[in-house]
Tab-separated table of C-alpha atoms and ligand atoms in Angstrom:
chain	number	residue	atom	x	y	z
A	1199	UNK	CA	1.693	-33.854	0.481
A	1200	UNK	CA	3.643	-30.662	-0.127
A	1201	UNK	CA	6.231	-30.828	-3.262
A	1202	UNK	CA	9.856	-30.788	-2.615
A	1203	UNK	CA	9.954	-28.434	-4.231
A	1204	UNK	CA	7.804	-25.984	-2.652
A	1205	UNK	CA	9.670	-26.832	0.621
A	1206	UNK	CA	12.651	-25.771	-0.957
A	1207	UNK	CA	11.602	-23.131	-2.478
A	1208	UNK	CA	10.414	-21.838	1.066
A	1209	UNK	CA	13.366	-23.019	3.259
A	1210	UNK	CA	15.347	-20.946	1.008
A	1211	UNK	CA	13.745	-17.551	1.892
A	1212	UNK	CA	13.193	-18.951	5.645
A	1213	UNK	CA	17.177	-19.297	5.359
A	1214	UNK	CA	17.663	-15.104	3.964
A	1215	UNK	CA	17.821	-15.620	1.024
A	1216	UNK	CA	15.803	-14.134	-1.987
A	1217	UNK	CA	14.132	-16.236	-4.345
A	1218	UNK	CA	14.094	-15.760	-8.138
A	1219	UNK	CA	11.757	-14.140	-10.345
A	1220	UNK	CA	10.823	-19.198	-11.524
A	1221	UNK	CA	10.325	-19.662	-7.900
A	1222	UNK	CA	7.678	-16.825	-7.168
A	1223	UNK	CA	6.440	-17.953	-10.995
A	1224	UNK	CA	5.868	-21.361	-9.807
A	1225	UNK	CA	3.720	-20.658	-6.076
A	1226	UNK	CA	1.936	-17.651	-8.329
A	1227	UNK	CA	0.547	-21.180	-10.500
A	1228	UNK	CA	0.026	-23.251	-6.891
A	1229	UNK	CA	-3.995	-23.392	-6.190
A	1230	UNK	CA	-4.234	-21.745	-3.436
A	1231	UNK	CA	-6.542	-23.943	-2.075
A	1232	UNK	CA	-4.924	-27.483	-2.338
A	1233	UNK	CA	-2.366	-28.382	0.432
A	1234	UNK	CA	0.571	-26.220	-1.467
A	1235	UNK	CA	-1.293	-23.239	-0.558
A	1236	UNK	CA	-2.770	-23.277	1.954
A	1237	UNK	CA	1.426	-23.804	3.751
A	1238	UNK	CA	2.566	-20.844	1.375
A	1239	UNK	CA	-0.274	-19.120	3.396
A	1240	UNK	CA	1.261	-21.127	6.985
A	1241	UNK	CA	4.580	-19.562	5.445
A	1242	UNK	CA	4.661	-16.245	5.021
A	1243	UNK	CA	2.140	-15.873	8.410
A	1244	UNK	CA	4.565	-16.974	10.318
A	1245	UNK	CA	7.256	-15.583	8.472
A	1246	UNK	CA	5.180	-11.770	9.323
A	1247	UNK	CA	5.032	-12.437	13.028
A	1248	UNK	CA	8.629	-13.787	13.420
A	1249	UNK	CA	10.022	-10.315	11.154
A	1250	UNK	CA	7.264	-8.686	13.371
A	1251	UNK	CA	7.582	-10.276	17.248
A	1252	UNK	CA	4.121	-10.570	16.249
A	1253	UNK	CA	3.035	-7.102	15.925
A	1254	UNK	CA	1.048	-5.057	13.240
A	1255	UNK	CA	1.145	-1.627	12.432
A	1256	UNK	CA	-2.111	0.095	11.700
A	1257	UNK	CA	-2.024	3.673	8.985
A	1258	UNK	CA	-3.932	5.398	8.849
A	1259	UNK	CA	-4.864	7.461	5.587
A	1260	UNK	CA	-6.660	11.032	4.395
A	1261	UNK	CA	-7.944	11.410	1.106
A	1262	UNK	CA	-8.171	15.267	1.083
A	1263	UNK	CA	-9.097	16.063	-2.240
A	1264	UNK	CA	-11.016	14.848	-4.664
A	1265	UNK	CA	-11.832	15.539	-9.235
A	1266	UNK	CA	-11.900	14.583	-12.444
A	1267	UNK	CA	-7.982	13.325	-12.753
A	1268	UNK	CA	-7.489	14.289	-16.167
A	1269	UNK	CA	-4.589	10.900	-16.197
A	1270	UNK	CA	-7.639	9.124	-15.901
A	1271	UNK	CA	-6.620	5.410	-14.127
A	1272	UNK	CA	-9.211	2.743	-15.710
A	1273	UNK	CA	-9.572	1.419	-11.631
A	1274	UNK	CA	-9.558	4.363	-9.800
A	1275	UNK	CA	-13.170	6.149	-8.534
A	1276	UNK	CA	-10.531	10.097	-9.354
A	1277	UNK	CA	-10.405	9.554	-13.790
A	1278	UNK	CA	-12.471	11.602	-15.557
A	1279	UNK	CA	-13.724	8.995	-17.114
A	1280	UNK	CA	-14.601	6.933	-15.154
A	1281	UNK	CA	-17.306	9.698	-14.726
A	1282	UNK	CA	-18.387	9.681	-10.687
A	1283	UNK	CA	-17.178	12.850	-9.166
A	1284	UNK	CA	-18.496	15.509	-11.702
A	1285	UNK	CA	-17.434	18.399	-9.928
A	1286	UNK	CA	-14.361	19.392	-7.795
A	1287	UNK	CA	-14.013	18.922	-4.451
A	1288	UNK	CA	-11.043	19.629	-1.102
A	1289	UNK	CA	-11.491	18.894	2.296
A	1290	UNK	CA	-11.991	22.097	4.155
A	1291	UNK	CA	-7.989	22.900	6.570
A	1292	UNK	CA	-10.515	21.948	9.868
A	1293	UNK	CA	-11.626	18.290	8.420
A	1294	UNK	CA	-8.198	17.404	7.495
A	1295	UNK	CA	-7.043	17.876	11.094
A	1296	UNK	CA	-9.621	17.425	12.518
A	1297	UNK	CA	-9.647	13.866	10.770
A	1298	UNK	CA	-6.089	13.466	12.159
A	1299	UNK	CA	-5.604	14.348	15.302
A	1300	UNK	CA	-9.007	11.533	15.346
A	1301	UNK	CA	-6.274	8.940	13.949
A	1302	UNK	CA	-3.825	9.829	15.949
A	1303	UNK	CA	-5.181	9.207	18.874
A	1304	UNK	CA	-6.963	6.380	17.999
A	1305	UNK	CA	-2.899	4.750	17.757
A	1306	UNK	CA	-2.651	5.163	14.242
A	1307	UNK	CA	0.977	4.302	13.784
A	1308	UNK	CA	1.688	6.527	10.428
A	1309	UNK	CA	-0.872	9.179	8.872
A	1310	UNK	CA	-0.932	9.804	5.415
A	1311	UNK	CA	-1.969	12.664	3.646
A	1312	UNK	CA	-4.003	11.731	-0.021
A	1313	UNK	CA	-4.608	14.090	-2.997
A	1314	UNK	CA	-5.027	13.157	-6.560
A	1315	UNK	CA	-2.407	13.480	-9.118
A	1316	UNK	CA	-3.201	16.820	-10.953
A	1317	UNK	CA	-3.346	18.311	-6.858
A	1318	UNK	CA	-1.120	21.515	-6.443
A	1319	UNK	CA	1.672	20.189	-4.433
A	1320	UNK	CA	2.655	23.913	-3.781
A	1321	UNK	CA	-1.271	23.889	-1.603
A	1322	UNK	CA	-0.157	20.071	-0.390
A	1323	UNK	CA	3.208	21.275	1.576
A	1324	UNK	CA	1.409	23.978	3.082
A	1325	UNK	CA	-1.745	21.874	4.177
A	1326	UNK	CA	1.109	19.694	5.271
A	1327	UNK	CA	3.037	21.591	7.591
A	1328	UNK	CA	-0.022	23.602	9.333
A	1329	UNK	CA	-1.273	19.371	9.942
A	1330	UNK	CA	2.895	18.307	11.215
A	1331	UNK	CA	1.905	21.104	13.647
A	1332	UNK	CA	-0.941	20.445	15.428
A	1333	UNK	CA	0.516	16.809	15.630
A	1334	UNK	CA	3.055	15.251	18.428
A	1335	UNK	CA	6.041	15.780	17.189
A	1336	UNK	CA	7.167	11.827	17.258
A	1337	UNK	CA	4.072	11.076	14.823
A	1338	UNK	CA	5.370	9.819	11.815
A	1339	UNK	CA	3.903	11.925	7.915
A	1340	UNK	CA	3.542	9.812	5.364
A	1341	UNK	CA	2.889	11.522	1.636
A	1342	UNK	CA	0.892	9.792	-0.549
A	1343	UNK	CA	0.952	11.345	-4.286
A	1344	UNK	CA	0.893	12.224	-7.592
A	1345	UNK	CA	4.805	12.200	-9.457
A	1346	UNK	CA	7.713	14.570	-8.241
A	1347	UNK	CA	11.061	15.279	-8.566
A	1348	UNK	CA	13.652	15.406	-6.182
A	1349	UNK	CA	13.494	19.135	-5.470
A	1350	UNK	CA	9.719	18.967	-3.572
A	1351	UNK	CA	11.098	14.907	-2.239
A	1352	UNK	CA	13.521	17.944	0.103
A	1353	UNK	CA	9.978	20.156	0.659
A	1354	UNK	CA	7.718	16.872	0.969
A	1355	UNK	CA	10.639	16.571	4.346
A	1356	UNK	CA	11.187	20.199	4.899
A	1357	UNK	CA	6.924	19.816	5.415
A	1358	UNK	CA	7.631	16.611	8.344
A	1359	UNK	CA	6.989	14.095	5.968
A	1360	UNK	CA	9.582	10.897	5.974
A	1361	UNK	CA	7.726	8.507	3.962
A	1362	UNK	CA	5.743	8.440	1.244
A	1363	UNK	CA	4.145	5.768	-0.763
A	1364	UNK	CA	4.024	5.536	-4.223
A	1365	UNK	CA	4.133	2.089	-6.626
A	1366	UNK	CA	3.863	1.073	-9.956
A	1367	UNK	CA	0.684	-0.149	-10.603
A	1368	UNK	CA	-0.888	-3.305	-12.168
A	1369	UNK	CA	-1.377	-2.028	-15.774
A	1370	UNK	CA	0.741	1.136	-15.641
A	1371	UNK	CA	0.678	3.066	-18.677
A	1372	UNK	CA	-1.582	0.622	-20.300
A	1373	UNK	CA	-4.636	1.469	-17.197
A	1374	UNK	CA	-3.015	4.243	-17.170
A	1375	UNK	CA	-1.481	7.391	-18.904
A	1376	UNK	CA	1.336	8.022	-16.628
A	1377	UNK	CA	4.015	6.013	-17.380
A	1378	UNK	CA	6.495	3.252	-15.206
A	1379	UNK	CA	9.414	4.794	-15.595
A	1380	UNK	CA	7.309	8.321	-14.732
A	1381	UNK	CA	6.271	6.693	-11.011
A	1382	UNK	CA	9.985	4.760	-10.876
A	1383	UNK	CA	11.173	8.007	-11.714
A	1384	UNK	CA	9.976	9.717	-8.139
A	1385	UNK	CA	10.290	6.470	-6.306
A	1386	UNK	CA	14.202	7.326	-7.295
A	1387	UNK	CA	13.647	10.221	-6.362
A	1388	UNK	CA	11.776	10.534	-3.527
A	1389	UNK	CA	14.903	8.039	-1.472
A	1390	UNK	CA	17.887	10.570	-3.111
A	1391	UNK	CA	16.084	13.313	-1.143
A	1392	UNK	CA	15.316	11.257	1.775
A	1393	UNK	CA	12.632	9.882	1.702
A	1394	UNK	CA	11.311	6.399	2.694
A	1395	UNK	CA	9.380	4.791	0.672
A	1396	UNK	CA	6.734	1.906	0.411
A	1397	UNK	CA	4.463	-0.183	-2.802
A	1398	UNK	CA	2.494	-2.737	-2.762
A	1399	UNK	CA	2.157	-4.647	-5.604
A	1400	UNK	CA	-2.151	-3.151	-6.009
A	1401	UNK	CA	-5.292	-3.228	-7.150
A	1402	UNK	CA	-4.693	-6.843	-9.157
A	1403	UNK	CA	-8.007	-7.982	-11.188
A	1404	UNK	CA	-8.957	-11.012	-11.646
A	1405	UNK	CA	-7.511	-9.750	-15.958
A	1406	UNK	CA	-3.578	-9.386	-14.553
A	1407	UNK	CA	-1.329	-12.078	-16.432
A	1408	UNK	CA	0.758	-14.177	-12.933
A	1409	UNK	CA	3.784	-13.293	-15.433
A	1410	UNK	CA	2.761	-8.760	-14.582
A	1411	UNK	CA	1.992	-9.757	-10.919
A	1412	UNK	CA	5.228	-10.923	-10.580
A	1413	UNK	CA	6.476	-8.317	-12.702
A	1414	UNK	CA	4.998	-5.603	-10.325
A	1415	UNK	CA	6.496	-7.705	-7.267
A	1416	UNK	CA	10.266	-7.635	-8.308
A	1417	UNK	CA	9.977	-4.855	-9.484
A	1418	UNK	CA	9.207	-3.116	-5.967
A	1419	UNK	CA	11.471	-5.190	-4.212
A	1420	UNK	CA	14.925	-3.412	-6.762
A	1421	UNK	CA	12.766	-0.284	-4.325
A	1422	UNK	CA	13.785	-2.409	-0.879
A	1423	UNK	CA	10.982	-0.858	0.582
A	1424	UNK	CA	9.974	-0.269	3.499
A	1425	UNK	CA	7.705	-2.793	3.242
A	1426	UNK	CA	5.363	-4.729	0.830
A	1427	UNK	CA	2.119	-6.942	0.008
A	1428	UNK	CA	-0.804	-6.589	-2.394
A	1429	UNK	CA	-4.556	-4.598	-2.631
A	1430	UNK	CA	-6.753	-6.552	-4.917
A	1431	UNK	CA	-8.959	-3.606	-7.740
A	1432	UNK	CA	-12.155	-2.486	-6.000
A	1433	UNK	CA	-15.215	-2.506	-9.490
A	1434	UNK	CA	-15.993	0.866	-9.953
A	1435	UNK	CA	-19.319	1.460	-11.370
A	1436	UNK	CA	-18.918	1.985	-14.911
A	1437	UNK	CA	-16.228	1.539	-15.384
A	1438	UNK	CA	-13.803	-0.432	-18.018
A	1439	UNK	CA	-12.746	-2.839	-16.131
A	1440	UNK	CA	-15.484	-2.971	-14.190
A	1441	UNK	CA	-16.536	-6.538	-17.249
A	1442	UNK	CA	-13.372	-8.754	-14.786
A	1443	UNK	CA	-15.204	-8.165	-11.846
A	1444	UNK	CA	-12.633	-8.682	-8.854
A	1445	UNK	CA	-9.966	-11.685	-7.138
A	1446	UNK	CA	-11.363	-12.604	-3.971
A	1447	UNK	CA	-9.976	-12.582	-1.164
A	1448	UNK	CA	-8.687	-15.485	-0.807
A	1449	UNK	CA	-6.783	-15.386	-4.229
A	1450	UNK	CA	-5.502	-11.667	-2.652
A	1451	UNK	CA	-4.641	-13.467	0.956
A	1452	UNK	CA	-2.266	-16.110	-1.346
A	1453	UNK	CA	-1.259	-13.215	-3.564
A	1454	UNK	CA	-0.007	-11.471	0.487
A	1455	UNK	CA	2.061	-14.446	1.732
A	1456	UNK	CA	4.207	-14.671	-1.973
A	1457	UNK	CA	4.873	-11.042	-2.422
A	1458	UNK	CA	5.987	-11.181	2.058
A	1459	UNK	CA	7.783	-14.570	0.286
A	1460	UNK	CA	9.431	-13.025	-2.782
A	1461	UNK	CA	10.601	-9.351	-0.491
A	1462	UNK	CA	12.581	-11.796	1.852
A	1463	UNK	CA	13.082	-13.029	5.315
A	1464	UNK	CA	14.058	-9.282	6.630
A	1465	UNK	CA	11.481	-7.090	5.940
A	1466	UNK	CA	9.684	-5.876	9.221
A	1467	UNK	CA	5.562	-5.386	7.400
A	1468	UNK	CA	3.565	-6.420	4.550
A	1469	UNK	CA	0.810	-4.911	3.989
A	1470	UNK	CA	-2.891	-5.754	2.088
A	1471	UNK	CA	-6.032	-3.256	0.894
A	1472	UNK	CA	-8.651	-3.340	2.694
A	1473	UNK	CA	-9.004	-3.948	5.515
A	1474	UNK	CA	-9.226	-8.393	6.253
A	1475	UNK	CA	-8.601	-10.872	8.393
A	1476	UNK	CA	-7.700	-13.664	5.232
A	1477	UNK	CA	-5.077	-11.794	5.102
A	1478	UNK	CA	-3.791	-10.879	8.231
A	1479	UNK	CA	-3.737	-14.626	8.716
A	1480	UNK	CA	-1.690	-15.318	5.000
A	1481	UNK	CA	1.346	-12.440	6.182
A	1482	UNK	CA	0.132	-9.198	6.634
A	1483	UNK	CA	0.482	-7.179	9.385
A	1484	UNK	CA	-0.534	-3.878	7.798
A	1485	UNK	CA	-3.743	-2.621	7.402
A	1486	UNK	CA	-4.751	0.995	6.364
A	1487	UNK	CA	-7.595	3.109	7.070
A	1488	UNK	CA	-9.350	5.716	5.945
A	1489	UNK	CA	-11.416	8.886	6.591
A	1490	UNK	CA	-11.806	11.860	3.073
A	1491	UNK	CA	-11.704	11.134	0.079
A	1492	UNK	CA	-10.772	7.683	-1.521
A	1493	UNK	CA	-10.049	6.111	-5.198
A	1494	UNK	CA	-12.165	3.005	-4.308
A	1495	UNK	CA	-14.991	3.752	-3.397
A	1496	UNK	CA	-17.672	6.487	-4.660
A	1497	UNK	CA	-19.171	8.554	-1.922
A	1498	UNK	CA	-17.242	11.565	-1.224
A	1499	UNK	CA	-16.882	11.166	2.546
A	1500	UNK	CA	-15.026	7.271	2.149
A	1501	UNK	CA	-15.685	6.597	6.467
A	1502	UNK	CA	-19.547	6.893	5.923
A	1503	UNK	CA	-18.531	4.808	2.745
A	1504	UNK	CA	-15.549	1.143	2.314
A	1505	UNK	CA	-13.486	3.264	4.650
A	1506	UNK	CA	-13.157	1.812	8.070
A	1507	UNK	CA	-11.704	3.140	11.137
A	1508	UNK	CA	-8.453	2.750	12.862
A	1509	UNK	CA	-9.904	0.651	15.849
A	1510	UNK	CA	-12.338	-1.224	12.974
A	1511	UNK	CA	-8.620	-2.248	11.777
A	1512	UNK	CA	-6.759	-3.158	14.994
A	1513	UNK	CA	-9.885	-5.626	15.588
A	1514	UNK	CA	-9.244	-7.597	13.257
A	1515	UNK	CA	-5.708	-7.885	14.197
A	1516	UNK	CA	-6.831	-8.383	16.555
A	1517	UNK	CA	-9.607	-11.552	16.094
A	1518	UNK	CA	-6.261	-13.167	13.690
A	1519	UNK	CA	-4.504	-12.823	16.661
A	1520	UNK	CA	-1.841	-9.908	16.245
A	1521	UNK	CA	-0.763	-7.415	18.864
A	1522	UNK	CA	-0.879	-3.423	17.580
A	1523	UNK	CA	1.816	-1.735	17.403
A	1524	UNK	CA	2.398	1.109	19.381
A	1525	UNK	CA	3.849	3.894	18.999
A	1526	UNK	CA	5.795	6.165	15.134
A	1527	UNK	CA	5.648	3.098	12.250
A	1528	UNK	CA	8.381	0.466	12.893
A	1529	UNK	CA	7.623	-0.318	9.439
A	1530	UNK	CA	8.405	2.667	8.269
A	1531	UNK	CA	12.148	3.130	9.881
A	1532	UNK	CA	15.090	2.917	8.144
A	1533	UNK	CA	16.140	-0.381	9.208
A	1534	UNK	CA	13.685	-2.298	7.321
A	1535	UNK	CA	15.852	-4.262	5.015
A	1536	UNK	CA	18.624	-6.559	6.184
A	1537	UNK	CA	19.851	-7.884	3.018
A	1538	UNK	CA	20.765	-5.095	1.088
B	2695	SF4	S1	-5.252	6.742	-9.549
B	2695	SF4	FE1	-4.883	8.536	-9.333
B	2695	SF4	S2	-3.670	9.957	-11.264
B	2695	SF4	FE2	-4.828	8.034	-11.725
B	2695	SF4	S3	-6.965	9.118	-12.314
B	2695	SF4	FE3	-6.589	8.361	-9.866
B	2695	SF4	S4	-5.860	10.525	-8.874
B	2695	SF4	FE4	-6.064	10.801	-10.782
């Protein structure tokens, strides 16, 4: 049976209201395998399909470099302390362009260029401009880089970026050397400079409390982003978080559903990572294809490791009975949120 309280909260979302911290917490405490758990996943699925008119998007991320990064986020393969990569490596510009053109030809709705936190901003801008020149003018470019300020945000726009991906990660300031305020300031600077913001509750592991999950959901919602979603932490062998294990794709799909409902009715996008069909049946309509370097992979070239290409991501969405949106991302657009 579905309890009247759960029904009431879900109806509140469908009526266009934001639900409270306590209401989100009550969802997070539900057993995903109960009738109520299934109801929440179905409600999120139906809401995403209504908001996006049954369309899913695939964005392509290209990791430009790897380095033993001094910020030492415990969940990241690039963290110096995790000792996965001992050397610095940067993808040659020709390879970056080739990857970007392939993703564009395969129908990616946006192209992300990602770097480690310590990558030179000047170099990033130069490379970005080169890639921009080779892509079609209406192909969207999104930056996924370390923290920056307003002036750098302006430079990203000049280089042809529409938005950024940024998040206050799970365990920020505890499992990372970065102050959560710094992450927040970057997002504010990006917004002021005119960049759109995509975010996500990530990387979630079994070590995280429901209180921390709800905290991060609400930080994301307050930012009025283009989308949020949920992604799980992938175990990096030898890292100090490895003993905790990983949450299952099923648990992740349930969290994807809770985030979807918490973000409100109007948001078109809800993401999950890594791409999986359960997520696509529980409210996710945005996946990432990956090439180049990847903070969740111990392979230097993730397309030979964990990363899926655009076509594989599209196939997962097709199996979940989504249509694939063609053209520049609707999710990364100004009209993402109807409830400011
Ligand atoms: S997540 Fe970013 S800041 Fe943290 S170690 Fe990895 S590259 Fe560095």
